């Protein structure tokens, strides 16, 4: 596939030219080129929280799945539609979260799960096959749902259940659906106030091998076992210094910070009355606040925390941004270690107007250290990038057309299987009611999953909020580190060999020769057992 850095009409979809739209400039940052066929301008309406790169068809390349207003798009890497898409999502005015992806009905094929809402009082939950048909039993009326559904195997039957946080007749609740649209025994569980609108987080909190559910109402954090029973120590009511804290659209993140085999819970709140300061909490799995927490921010917080090793010391850190809507760069971006201490160089203040999308973390410049990708909410604003010490990455930010990166988390990975990093980025043009979609491809920056720990909203396509440490692959032949041996591994090995990368020296003789191909072939044939 050819790529171009030249602004030409050839690289644009014919529908844009037929509509007489101006030819947009291609997004440019060091090490990346805009893929042919992009950018796309879709609409009417905005997108929220970005999309996901998943395999929708028989070819080995991944496709972009993203919701724009009430349409579910599935796009090939050349910008064309996957057959059957876009799919109109009826019964609502739009969506306020990213789609999820996983096998919910046990048929061996993954499905897309997405919801629509109408001002928080009406919403439908959809499950859609990769051929765009509706899964039997869906859509279901799920109340006024917000944000993404989370997918997890709660009952051990090897298919995934759908967990949502919604309002029904003004009462918040967590509901678990089976893959046929029926409600799991023990659910729904009701709150004593409205839902926060945040997405659920689902993971094994106490190390018993079974996932638990963490979800919030507007004023409290709840944790349930797989049967809908409230865990000891919950609900937790955030209260710092006698002020009332709200959890407005805040989703939790789950991670084992102290390597004791269970996971801690990280979430953010906002003071209900002026001054509208934010707070970030870390709880043990039994609801106790961890030492050093909460930490306070100057302004409100409306996004999930991001958990990753930012400074490369082997320990997990927490990053988040604050500020409500503003036209001036007043937001702060914070990075703390597990004890609540500021990392050197943080916080960074005065670069972006506000942070309204989860921060992504990956090595985007090939320096073997991770960087932070941060949105901005002002009118025509790019996607910003910061090094682990708080400095801005050279050559960034990334333009996203005549639009704003507001509420847009990029998706990062190796989309075409060539062993190099790709980025899917988007922007909302709220004035013209359009969404800009970009595909950026590198042929110099290698993709290493261990150096891309937060690649999509809520950490993975299941949107489960679990931030586990990504280890380097133990099977050498799994060259792209996706856990499977496929044609992509051959392509990634070939690219590394051609680039003179020492990782292709499979026979460890200090040279790249035919014998390395033979050694790779032997490892591939032997499998990863």
Short mmCIF file of C-alpha atoms in Angstrom, two decimals:
data_model
loop_
_atom_site.label_atom_id
_atom_site.label_comp_id
_atom_site.label_asym_id
_atom_site.label_seq_id
_atom_site.Cartn_x
_atom_site.Cartn_y
_atom_site.Cartn_z
CA UNK A 1 0.00 0.00 0.00
CA UNK A 2 1.43 3.36 -1.00
CA UNK A 3 1.37 6.37 1.24
CA UNK A 4 1.59 10.02 0.38
CA UNK A 5 2.60 13.18 2.19
CA UNK A 6 1.27 15.30 -0.68
CA UNK A 7 -2.08 17.02 -0.45
CA UNK A 8 -3.91 15.71 -3.52
CA UNK A 9 -7.48 15.03 -4.49
CA UNK A 10 -6.50 11.43 -5.31
CA UNK A 11 -6.16 10.66 -1.60
CA UNK A 12 -9.71 11.81 -0.81
CA UNK A 13 -12.95 9.82 -1.03
CA UNK A 14 -15.03 10.69 -4.07
CA UNK A 15 -18.03 11.55 -1.86
CA UNK A 16 -16.12 14.55 -0.44
CA UNK A 17 -15.16 15.85 -3.84
CA UNK A 18 -18.68 15.40 -5.19
CA UNK A 19 -19.97 17.42 -2.26
CA UNK A 20 -17.61 20.25 -3.17
CA UNK A 21 -15.76 20.17 0.14
CA UNK A 22 -12.38 21.81 0.33
CA UNK A 23 -9.41 19.48 0.07
CA UNK A 24 -8.04 19.16 3.62
CA UNK A 25 -4.40 19.26 4.54
CA UNK A 26 -2.89 15.95 5.55
CA UNK A 27 -1.92 15.56 9.18
CA UNK A 28 1.84 15.55 9.60
CA UNK A 29 4.04 14.66 12.56
CA UNK A 30 7.57 13.23 12.50
CA UNK A 31 7.81 9.57 11.58
CA UNK A 32 4.24 9.26 10.25
CA UNK A 33 2.44 9.70 6.95
CA UNK A 34 -1.25 10.00 6.28
CA UNK A 35 -2.44 6.78 4.70
CA UNK A 36 -3.89 6.99 1.21
CA UNK A 37 -7.68 7.38 1.26
CA UNK A 38 -7.63 9.51 4.40
CA UNK A 39 -8.72 11.76 6.02
CA UNK A 40 -12.43 11.07 5.88
CA UNK A 41 -15.04 13.65 6.82
CA UNK A 42 -18.14 11.94 8.18
CA UNK A 43 -21.37 13.18 9.64
CA UNK A 44 -23.62 14.72 10.46
CA UNK A 45 -22.67 14.78 14.10
CA UNK A 46 -19.74 14.17 16.43
CA UNK A 47 -17.88 11.12 17.65
CA UNK A 48 -16.97 10.51 21.31
CA UNK A 49 -14.02 8.61 22.84
CA UNK A 50 -12.67 7.44 19.47
CA UNK A 51 -12.89 4.06 17.81
CA UNK A 52 -11.10 0.71 17.73
CA UNK A 53 -9.03 -1.26 15.23
CA UNK A 54 -10.34 -4.84 14.96
CA UNK A 55 -10.54 -7.55 12.34
CA UNK A 56 -13.92 -7.34 10.62
CA UNK A 57 -13.33 -9.57 7.59
CA UNK A 58 -11.21 -12.34 6.08
CA UNK A 59 -8.16 -10.26 5.19
CA UNK A 60 -5.34 -9.97 7.75
CA UNK A 61 -5.50 -6.17 8.02
CA UNK A 62 -7.54 -4.51 10.76
CA UNK A 63 -10.49 -2.20 10.21
CA UNK A 64 -11.55 0.97 12.03
CA UNK A 65 -14.88 0.74 13.87
CA UNK A 66 -16.16 4.07 15.17
CA UNK A 67 -19.52 5.67 15.90
CA UNK A 68 -20.38 9.08 14.46
CA UNK A 69 -23.66 10.38 15.92
CA UNK A 70 -26.14 7.55 15.17
CA UNK A 71 -24.09 5.65 12.59
CA UNK A 72 -21.74 2.77 13.25
CA UNK A 73 -18.89 2.89 10.72
CA UNK A 74 -16.53 0.08 9.79
CA UNK A 75 -13.76 1.25 7.45
CA UNK A 76 -10.99 -0.54 5.61
CA UNK A 77 -7.46 0.83 5.73
CA UNK A 78 -7.97 2.41 2.31
CA UNK A 79 -10.98 4.37 3.64
CA UNK A 80 -13.66 2.29 1.93
CA UNK A 81 -16.61 0.86 3.82
CA UNK A 82 -16.68 -2.71 5.05
CA UNK A 83 -19.69 -4.35 3.31
CA UNK A 84 -22.91 -3.65 5.21
CA UNK A 85 -21.64 -0.46 6.85
CA UNK A 86 -22.28 2.22 7.93
CA UNK A 87 -25.09 0.88 10.07
CA UNK A 88 -27.76 3.27 11.38
CA UNK A 89 -28.44 2.90 15.10
CA UNK A 90 -32.14 3.60 15.53
CA UNK A 91 -33.94 4.55 18.71
CA UNK A 92 -31.65 7.31 19.94
CA UNK A 93 -30.03 10.58 19.01
CA UNK A 94 -26.44 9.41 19.20
CA UNK A 95 -23.91 7.74 21.42
CA UNK A 96 -21.62 9.02 24.14
CA UNK A 97 -18.99 6.31 24.16
CA UNK A 98 -16.75 4.04 22.15
CA UNK A 99 -17.97 0.71 20.76
CA UNK A 100 -16.87 -2.55 22.41
CA UNK A 101 -15.86 -5.79 20.67
CA UNK A 102 -15.92 -9.42 21.77
CA UNK A 103 -17.69 -12.77 21.45
CA UNK A 104 -20.90 -12.34 23.44
CA UNK A 105 -22.83 -15.35 22.15
CA UNK A 106 -20.20 -18.09 22.06
CA UNK A 107 -20.26 -18.56 18.29
CA UNK A 108 -16.51 -18.06 17.95
CA UNK A 109 -16.95 -14.69 16.22
CA UNK A 110 -16.68 -11.29 17.86
CA UNK A 111 -19.59 -8.87 17.89
CA UNK A 112 -19.80 -5.08 18.19
CA UNK A 113 -21.65 -3.71 21.23
CA UNK A 114 -22.75 -0.09 21.24
CA UNK A 115 -25.55 1.98 22.76
CA UNK A 116 -27.58 5.03 21.86
CA UNK A 117 -29.23 7.53 24.17
CA UNK A 118 -31.61 10.46 24.15
CA UNK A 119 -30.65 13.00 26.81
CA UNK A 120 -30.15 10.27 29.39
CA UNK A 121 -33.82 9.24 29.50
CA UNK A 122 -33.96 6.68 26.70
CA UNK A 123 -31.38 4.37 25.24
CA UNK A 124 -30.98 1.18 23.24
CA UNK A 125 -28.23 -1.40 23.57
CA UNK A 126 -27.14 -2.91 20.24
CA UNK A 127 -25.16 -6.05 19.46
CA UNK A 128 -24.14 -6.22 15.81
CA UNK A 129 -22.39 -8.96 13.83
CA UNK A 130 -19.39 -8.23 11.65
CA UNK A 131 -21.65 -8.48 8.58
CA UNK A 132 -23.77 -5.62 10.07
CA UNK A 133 -26.76 -7.83 10.96
CA UNK A 134 -28.28 -7.60 14.42
CA UNK A 135 -27.57 -10.31 16.98
CA UNK A 136 -30.74 -12.18 17.93
CA UNK A 137 -32.38 -10.62 20.99
CA UNK A 138 -31.10 -7.09 20.30
CA UNK A 139 -31.52 -4.18 20.49
CA UNK A 140 -32.83 -3.94 24.04
CA UNK A 141 -34.24 -0.90 25.79
CA UNK A 142 -31.58 -0.22 28.40
CA UNK A 143 -32.67 3.13 29.75
CA UNK A 144 -30.60 6.29 29.39
CA UNK A 145 -27.19 4.68 28.95
CA UNK A 146 -23.95 6.60 28.71
CA UNK A 147 -20.37 5.81 27.83
CA UNK A 148 -19.22 2.39 26.73
CA UNK A 149 -20.47 -1.02 27.73
CA UNK A 150 -17.86 -3.32 29.28
CA UNK A 151 -17.52 -6.95 28.18
CA UNK A 152 -16.35 -9.73 30.52
CA UNK A 153 -16.96 -13.42 31.22
CA UNK A 154 -18.72 -13.21 34.58
CA UNK A 155 -20.20 -16.71 34.72
CA UNK A 156 -17.32 -18.78 33.35
CA UNK A 157 -19.19 -20.03 30.27
CA UNK A 158 -16.46 -18.74 27.89
CA UNK A 159 -18.60 -16.07 26.27
CA UNK A 160 -18.73 -12.45 27.34
CA UNK A 161 -21.47 -10.69 29.22
CA UNK A 162 -22.38 -7.03 28.60
CA UNK A 163 -22.23 -4.69 31.59
CA UNK A 164 -23.73 -1.20 31.43
CA UNK A 165 -24.33 1.73 33.77
CA UNK A 166 -27.64 3.45 33.06
CA UNK A 167 -30.51 5.54 34.35
CA UNK A 168 -34.03 4.13 34.22
CA UNK A 169 -36.83 6.50 35.27
CA UNK A 170 -34.28 8.67 37.02
CA UNK A 171 -32.71 5.85 39.05
CA UNK A 172 -29.18 4.62 38.36
CA UNK A 173 -28.49 0.93 37.95
CA UNK A 174 -25.92 -1.58 36.76
CA UNK A 175 -27.27 -4.26 34.44
CA UNK A 176 -25.64 -7.38 33.01
CA UNK A 177 -26.92 -8.81 29.72
CA UNK A 178 -26.29 -12.19 28.19
CA UNK A 179 -25.45 -12.56 24.50
CA UNK A 180 -29.12 -13.18 23.65
CA UNK A 181 -30.30 -9.92 25.23
CA UNK A 182 -31.62 -11.51 28.43
CA UNK A 183 -30.64 -10.10 31.83
CA UNK A 184 -28.22 -12.09 34.00
CA UNK A 185 -29.54 -13.45 37.31
CA UNK A 186 -28.87 -11.07 40.17
CA UNK A 187 -29.25 -7.95 38.04
CA UNK A 188 -30.06 -5.13 37.69
CA UNK A 189 -28.72 -3.66 40.90
CA UNK A 190 -30.08 -0.22 41.74
CA UNK A 191 -28.33 2.81 43.22
CA UNK A 192 -29.90 5.28 45.63
CA UNK A 193 -29.37 8.16 43.19
CA UNK A 194 -28.84 8.70 39.48
CA UNK A 195 -26.08 7.08 37.46
CA UNK A 196 -22.81 8.95 37.02
CA UNK A 197 -22.87 8.22 33.30
CA UNK A 198 -19.46 6.56 33.61
CA UNK A 199 -18.56 3.24 32.03
CA UNK A 200 -18.20 0.14 34.26
CA UNK A 201 -14.82 -1.40 35.01
CA UNK A 202 -14.72 -5.19 35.27
CA UNK A 203 -11.81 -7.27 36.55
CA UNK A 204 -10.67 -9.60 39.32
CA UNK A 205 -10.26 -7.31 42.32
CA UNK A 206 -9.55 -9.80 45.11
CA UNK A 207 -7.53 -12.46 43.31
CA UNK A 208 -10.20 -15.17 43.47
CA UNK A 209 -10.17 -15.74 39.71
CA UNK A 210 -13.63 -14.24 39.12
CA UNK A 211 -14.27 -10.72 37.79
CA UNK A 212 -15.95 -8.07 39.91
CA UNK A 213 -17.83 -5.00 38.67
CA UNK A 214 -16.93 -1.44 39.68
CA UNK A 215 -19.44 1.22 38.73
CA UNK A 216 -20.57 4.59 40.06
CA UNK A 217 -23.66 6.57 40.78
CA UNK A 218 -23.46 10.34 40.84
CA UNK A 219 -22.25 10.31 44.45
CA UNK A 220 -20.92 6.82 45.24
CA UNK A 221 -18.70 4.01 43.96
CA UNK A 222 -20.13 0.48 44.00
CA UNK A 223 -18.41 -2.88 43.64
CA UNK A 224 -20.34 -6.09 42.99
CA UNK A 225 -19.42 -9.71 42.57
CA UNK A 226 -20.50 -11.62 39.47
CA UNK A 227 -23.81 -12.53 41.11
CA UNK A 228 -24.79 -8.94 41.88
CA UNK A 229 -23.83 -8.98 45.57
CA UNK A 230 -22.33 -5.80 46.97
CA UNK A 231 -18.75 -6.31 48.11
CA UNK A 232 -17.69 -5.55 51.71
CA UNK A 233 -16.63 -1.92 52.10
CA UNK A 234 -18.98 -0.63 49.41
CA UNK A 235 -20.57 1.63 48.41
CA UNK A 236 -17.78 4.12 48.94
CA UNK A 237 -18.77 7.77 49.36
CA UNK A 238 -15.99 10.24 48.42
CA UNK A 239 -15.83 12.97 51.03
CA UNK A 240 -12.75 15.09 51.49
CA UNK A 241 -12.89 17.81 54.12
CA UNK A 242 -16.67 17.72 54.32
CA UNK A 243 -17.24 18.62 50.66
CA UNK A 244 -19.62 16.64 48.48
CA UNK A 245 -17.92 14.91 45.55
CA UNK A 246 -19.63 13.91 42.31
CA UNK A 247 -18.57 11.29 39.76
CA UNK A 248 -19.77 12.96 36.59
CA UNK A 249 -18.93 10.68 33.60
CA UNK A 250 -15.95 9.31 35.55
CA UNK A 251 -15.08 5.68 34.85
CA UNK A 252 -12.71 3.72 37.08
CA UNK A 253 -9.46 1.97 36.22
CA UNK A 254 -8.29 -1.28 37.85
CA UNK A 255 -4.65 -2.30 38.37
CA UNK A 256 -2.35 -4.15 40.76
CA UNK A 257 -0.07 -1.35 41.94
CA UNK A 258 1.69 -3.24 44.75
CA UNK A 259 2.06 -6.67 43.07
CA UNK A 260 0.10 -8.44 45.83
CA UNK A 261 -2.19 -10.33 43.43
CA UNK A 262 -5.27 -8.13 43.77
CA UNK A 263 -6.21 -4.91 42.03
CA UNK A 264 -6.73 -1.39 43.30
CA UNK A 265 -9.48 0.96 42.07
CA UNK A 266 -8.63 4.42 40.71
CA UNK A 267 -11.30 7.02 39.93
CA UNK A 268 -11.83 10.79 39.88
CA UNK A 269 -14.40 13.15 41.37
CA UNK A 270 -15.36 16.82 41.22
CA UNK A 271 -16.38 19.12 44.07
CA UNK A 272 -20.12 19.78 43.75
CA UNK A 273 -19.88 23.47 44.71
CA UNK A 274 -17.41 26.24 43.97
CA UNK A 275 -14.43 25.87 43.89
CA UNK A 276 -14.99 22.99 41.47
CA UNK A 277 -11.77 21.20 42.25
CA UNK A 278 -11.16 17.63 41.20
CA UNK A 279 -9.84 14.70 43.21
CA UNK A 280 -8.26 11.39 42.27
CA UNK A 281 -8.72 8.42 44.62
CA UNK A 282 -7.09 5.03 44.92
CA UNK A 283 -8.97 2.34 46.89
CA UNK A 284 -8.04 -1.14 48.00
CA UNK A 285 -10.40 -3.85 46.80
CA UNK A 286 -12.16 -3.66 50.20
CA UNK A 287 -12.96 0.05 49.83
CA UNK A 288 -10.20 1.54 52.00
CA UNK A 289 -8.45 4.66 50.70
CA UNK A 290 -4.78 4.01 49.97
CA UNK A 291 -2.11 6.13 51.73
CA UNK A 292 -1.22 9.29 49.79
CA UNK A 293 -4.70 9.63 48.27
CA UNK A 294 -6.79 11.47 47.22
CA UNK A 295 -4.83 14.00 45.19
CA UNK A 296 -6.47 17.31 44.31
CA UNK A 297 -6.57 19.12 40.98
CA UNK A 298 -7.37 22.79 40.47
CA UNK A 299 -10.35 22.16 38.21
CA UNK A 300 -13.04 19.55 37.54
CA UNK A 301 -12.32 16.11 36.11
CA UNK A 302 -14.60 14.43 33.55
CA UNK A 303 -12.46 11.57 32.25
CA UNK A 304 -11.16 8.18 33.41
CA UNK A 305 -7.69 8.02 34.89
CA UNK A 306 -4.93 6.47 32.77
CA UNK A 307 -2.74 3.87 34.45
CA UNK A 308 0.66 3.01 32.96
CA UNK A 309 4.39 3.08 33.68
CA UNK A 310 5.14 6.64 32.55
CA UNK A 311 8.74 7.05 33.75
CA UNK A 312 10.03 3.58 32.84
CA UNK A 313 10.87 2.49 36.39
CA UNK A 314 8.79 -0.68 36.16
CA UNK A 315 6.02 0.62 38.47
CA UNK A 316 2.57 1.84 37.45
CA UNK A 317 1.76 5.55 37.53
CA UNK A 318 -1.48 7.51 37.14
CA UNK A 319 -2.10 10.40 34.74
CA UNK A 320 -5.18 12.56 34.29
CA UNK A 321 -6.15 16.03 33.06
CA UNK A 322 -8.63 18.59 34.38
CA UNK A 323 -10.61 21.74 33.50
CA UNK A 324 -14.11 22.41 32.21
CA UNK A 325 -14.80 24.09 28.88
CA UNK A 326 -12.53 27.04 28.20
CA UNK A 327 -11.09 28.93 25.24
CA UNK A 328 -7.77 29.54 26.95
CA UNK A 329 -5.04 26.99 27.82
CA UNK A 330 -5.64 26.63 31.55
CA UNK A 331 -5.82 22.85 32.09
CA UNK A 332 -3.29 20.86 34.09
CA UNK A 333 -2.02 17.39 33.20
CA UNK A 334 -0.89 15.41 36.23
CA UNK A 335 1.25 12.31 36.64
CA UNK A 336 1.59 10.65 40.05
CA UNK A 337 3.29 7.49 41.22
CA UNK A 338 1.37 4.84 43.16
CA UNK A 339 1.98 6.73 46.42
CA UNK A 340 0.51 9.97 45.07
CA UNK A 341 3.81 11.77 44.51
CA UNK A 342 4.23 14.05 41.48
CA UNK A 343 6.62 12.64 38.91
CA UNK A 344 9.44 15.02 37.90
CA UNK A 345 8.23 17.59 35.35
CA UNK A 346 4.55 17.29 36.33
CA UNK A 347 1.99 18.78 36.43
CA UNK A 348 2.05 20.56 33.07
CA UNK A 349 -0.22 23.62 32.97
CA UNK A 350 -1.14 26.13 30.29
CA UNK A 351 -0.77 24.06 27.12
CA UNK A 352 -4.28 22.71 26.52
CA UNK A 353 -7.63 24.26 27.31
CA UNK A 354 -9.18 21.20 28.96
CA UNK A 355 -8.80 17.44 28.90
CA UNK A 356 -12.04 15.65 28.05
CA UNK A 357 -10.75 12.33 26.66
CA UNK A 358 -8.80 9.54 28.31
CA UNK A 359 -5.06 10.04 27.85
CA UNK A 360 -3.35 7.41 25.67
CA UNK A 361 0.20 6.17 26.36
CA UNK A 362 2.63 4.76 23.77
CA UNK A 363 6.09 5.22 22.29
CA UNK A 364 5.23 7.44 19.33
CA UNK A 365 8.72 8.66 18.45
CA UNK A 366 10.79 5.49 18.60
CA UNK A 367 12.91 6.50 21.61
CA UNK A 368 11.99 3.35 23.61
CA UNK A 369 10.11 5.47 26.17
CA UNK A 370 6.38 6.17 26.30
CA UNK A 371 4.68 9.46 25.55
CA UNK A 372 1.23 10.83 26.47
CA UNK A 373 -1.38 11.76 23.84
CA UNK A 374 -3.78 14.41 25.12
CA UNK A 375 -6.88 16.02 23.61
CA UNK A 376 -7.88 19.69 23.78
CA UNK A 377 -11.36 21.19 23.77
CA UNK A 378 -10.94 24.58 22.08
CA UNK A 379 -12.37 25.25 18.62
CA UNK A 380 -9.73 24.02 16.13
CA UNK A 381 -7.23 22.12 18.23
CA UNK A 382 -4.82 19.29 17.55
CA UNK A 383 -3.81 16.21 19.50
CA UNK A 384 -0.93 17.02 21.86
CA UNK A 385 1.98 14.76 22.80
CA UNK A 386 4.14 14.94 25.93
CA UNK A 387 7.28 13.10 26.93
CA UNK A 388 7.48 11.31 30.26
CA UNK A 389 9.25 14.32 31.79
CA UNK A 390 6.42 16.72 30.84
CA UNK A 391 8.13 18.32 27.83
CA UNK A 392 6.28 18.42 24.52
CA UNK A 393 7.26 15.91 21.84
CA UNK A 394 9.19 17.55 19.01
CA UNK A 395 7.12 18.05 15.85
CA UNK A 396 3.78 17.62 17.60
CA UNK A 397 0.85 18.43 18.10
CA UNK A 398 -1.06 16.53 15.42
CA UNK A 399 -3.65 18.52 13.42
CA UNK A 400 -7.07 16.86 13.06
CA UNK A 401 -8.46 18.93 10.20
CA UNK A 402 -10.60 22.00 10.80
CA UNK A 403 -11.78 20.31 13.97
CA UNK A 404 -10.98 19.78 17.64
CA UNK A 405 -9.53 16.74 19.36
CA UNK A 406 -12.13 17.42 22.09
CA UNK A 407 -13.42 14.11 23.58
CA UNK A 408 -11.33 12.09 21.13
CA UNK A 409 -8.94 9.38 22.31
CA UNK A 410 -6.79 8.02 19.48
CA UNK A 411 -6.30 4.30 18.86
CA UNK A 412 -2.76 3.00 18.54
CA UNK A 413 -1.40 -0.28 17.16
CA UNK A 414 -0.02 -2.11 14.15
CA UNK A 415 -3.05 -1.97 11.90
CA UNK A 416 -1.54 -3.36 8.70
CA UNK A 417 0.72 -5.98 10.29
CA UNK A 418 4.00 -4.56 9.03
CA UNK A 419 5.59 -4.38 12.48
CA UNK A 420 5.44 -0.59 12.67
CA UNK A 421 3.27 1.80 14.66
CA UNK A 422 0.00 3.22 13.32
CA UNK A 423 -2.36 5.79 14.84
CA UNK A 424 -6.05 6.33 14.23
CA UNK A 425 -7.00 9.87 15.24
CA UNK A 426 -10.19 11.89 14.96
CA UNK A 427 -11.56 15.36 15.52
CA UNK A 428 -14.98 16.93 16.00
CA UNK A 429 -16.01 19.98 14.01
CA UNK A 430 -18.97 21.02 16.14
CA UNK A 431 -19.65 24.14 14.08
CA UNK A 432 -20.15 22.27 10.81
CA UNK A 433 -21.35 19.10 12.54
CA UNK A 434 -18.68 16.80 11.11
CA UNK A 435 -16.11 14.29 12.30
CA UNK A 436 -12.65 14.03 10.78
CA UNK A 437 -10.99 10.60 10.76
CA UNK A 438 -7.26 10.11 10.13
CA UNK A 439 -5.06 7.07 9.63
CA UNK A 440 -1.36 7.70 10.26
CA UNK A 441 1.24 5.09 9.39
CA UNK A 442 4.94 4.80 10.22
CA UNK A 443 7.61 2.74 8.51
CA UNK A 444 10.34 3.72 10.99
CA UNK A 445 8.79 3.46 14.48
CA UNK A 446 8.46 -0.17 15.55
CA UNK A 447 5.30 -1.29 17.32
CA UNK A 448 6.07 -2.84 20.71
CA UNK A 449 2.99 -3.65 22.82
CA UNK A 450 5.06 -3.30 25.99
CA UNK A 451 5.70 0.32 24.94
CA UNK A 452 2.05 0.99 24.06
CA UNK A 453 0.26 0.11 27.32
CA UNK A 454 -2.81 2.35 26.78
CA UNK A 455 -3.78 2.11 23.13
CA UNK A 456 -7.55 2.68 23.15
CA UNK A 457 -10.34 3.92 25.42
CA UNK A 458 -10.49 1.93 28.69
CA UNK A 459 -7.36 -0.04 27.72
CA UNK A 460 -8.79 -2.63 25.31
CA UNK A 461 -11.60 -3.36 22.88
CA UNK A 462 -13.65 -4.97 25.65
CA UNK A 463 -13.58 -1.56 27.42
CA UNK A 464 -13.18 -3.32 30.78
CA UNK A 465 -10.96 -0.71 32.44
CA UNK A 466 -8.26 -3.21 33.42
CA UNK A 467 -4.74 -1.77 33.17
CA UNK A 468 -2.42 -4.75 33.34
CA UNK A 469 1.30 -4.52 32.73
CA UNK A 470 2.10 -5.60 29.16
CA UNK A 471 5.01 -8.01 29.17
CA UNK A 472 7.38 -8.63 26.29
CA UNK A 473 6.41 -11.76 24.34
CA UNK A 474 7.88 -15.04 25.62
CA UNK A 475 7.51 -16.71 22.24
CA UNK A 476 10.10 -15.29 19.83
CA UNK A 477 8.12 -16.24 16.74
CA UNK A 478 5.20 -14.11 17.96
CA UNK A 479 7.05 -11.18 16.45
CA UNK A 480 4.15 -8.73 16.65
CA UNK A 481 3.34 -9.82 20.25
CA UNK A 482 -0.38 -10.29 19.71
CA UNK A 483 -0.50 -13.75 21.29
CA UNK A 484 -1.05 -15.53 17.98
CA UNK A 485 1.17 -16.90 15.22
CA UNK A 486 -0.02 -15.46 11.92
CA UNK A 487 1.17 -14.04 8.63
CA UNK A 488 1.71 -10.75 10.48
CA UNK A 489 4.62 -12.32 12.36
CA UNK A 490 6.35 -13.20 9.09
CA UNK A 491 5.81 -9.67 7.81
CA UNK A 492 7.08 -8.10 11.05
CA UNK A 493 10.16 -10.35 11.02
CA UNK A 494 10.83 -9.48 7.36
CA UNK A 495 10.59 -5.74 8.09
CA UNK A 496 12.94 -6.05 11.06
CA UNK A 497 15.40 -8.06 8.97
CA UNK A 498 15.31 -5.54 6.11
CA UNK A 499 15.84 -2.68 8.59
CA UNK A 500 18.87 -4.39 10.11
CA UNK A 501 17.10 -4.72 13.47
CA UNK A 502 19.02 -6.95 15.89
CA UNK A 503 15.73 -8.51 17.03
CA UNK A 504 15.77 -10.45 13.73
CA UNK A 505 19.08 -12.12 14.65
CA UNK A 506 17.33 -15.37 15.61
CA UNK A 507 20.45 -17.52 15.61
CA UNK A 508 22.32 -14.96 17.75
CA UNK A 509 25.47 -14.97 15.65
CA UNK A 510 25.65 -11.18 15.36
CA UNK A 511 24.71 -11.21 11.65
CA UNK A 512 21.48 -11.18 9.67
CA UNK A 513 21.58 -14.07 7.21
CA UNK A 514 19.45 -16.80 5.69
CA UNK A 515 20.02 -18.80 8.86
CA UNK A 516 17.92 -16.28 10.80
CA UNK A 517 14.99 -16.98 8.48
CA UNK A 518 15.45 -20.69 9.07
CA UNK A 519 15.63 -20.17 12.84
CA UNK A 520 12.49 -18.03 12.75
CA UNK A 521 10.72 -20.69 10.67
CA UNK A 522 11.67 -23.37 13.19
CA UNK A 523 10.34 -21.31 16.11
CA UNK A 524 7.15 -20.54 14.21
CA UNK A 525 6.57 -24.21 13.36
CA UNK A 526 7.20 -25.19 16.98
CA UNK A 527 4.49 -22.82 18.20
CA UNK A 528 4.33 -20.82 21.43
CA UNK A 529 3.63 -23.63 23.87
#
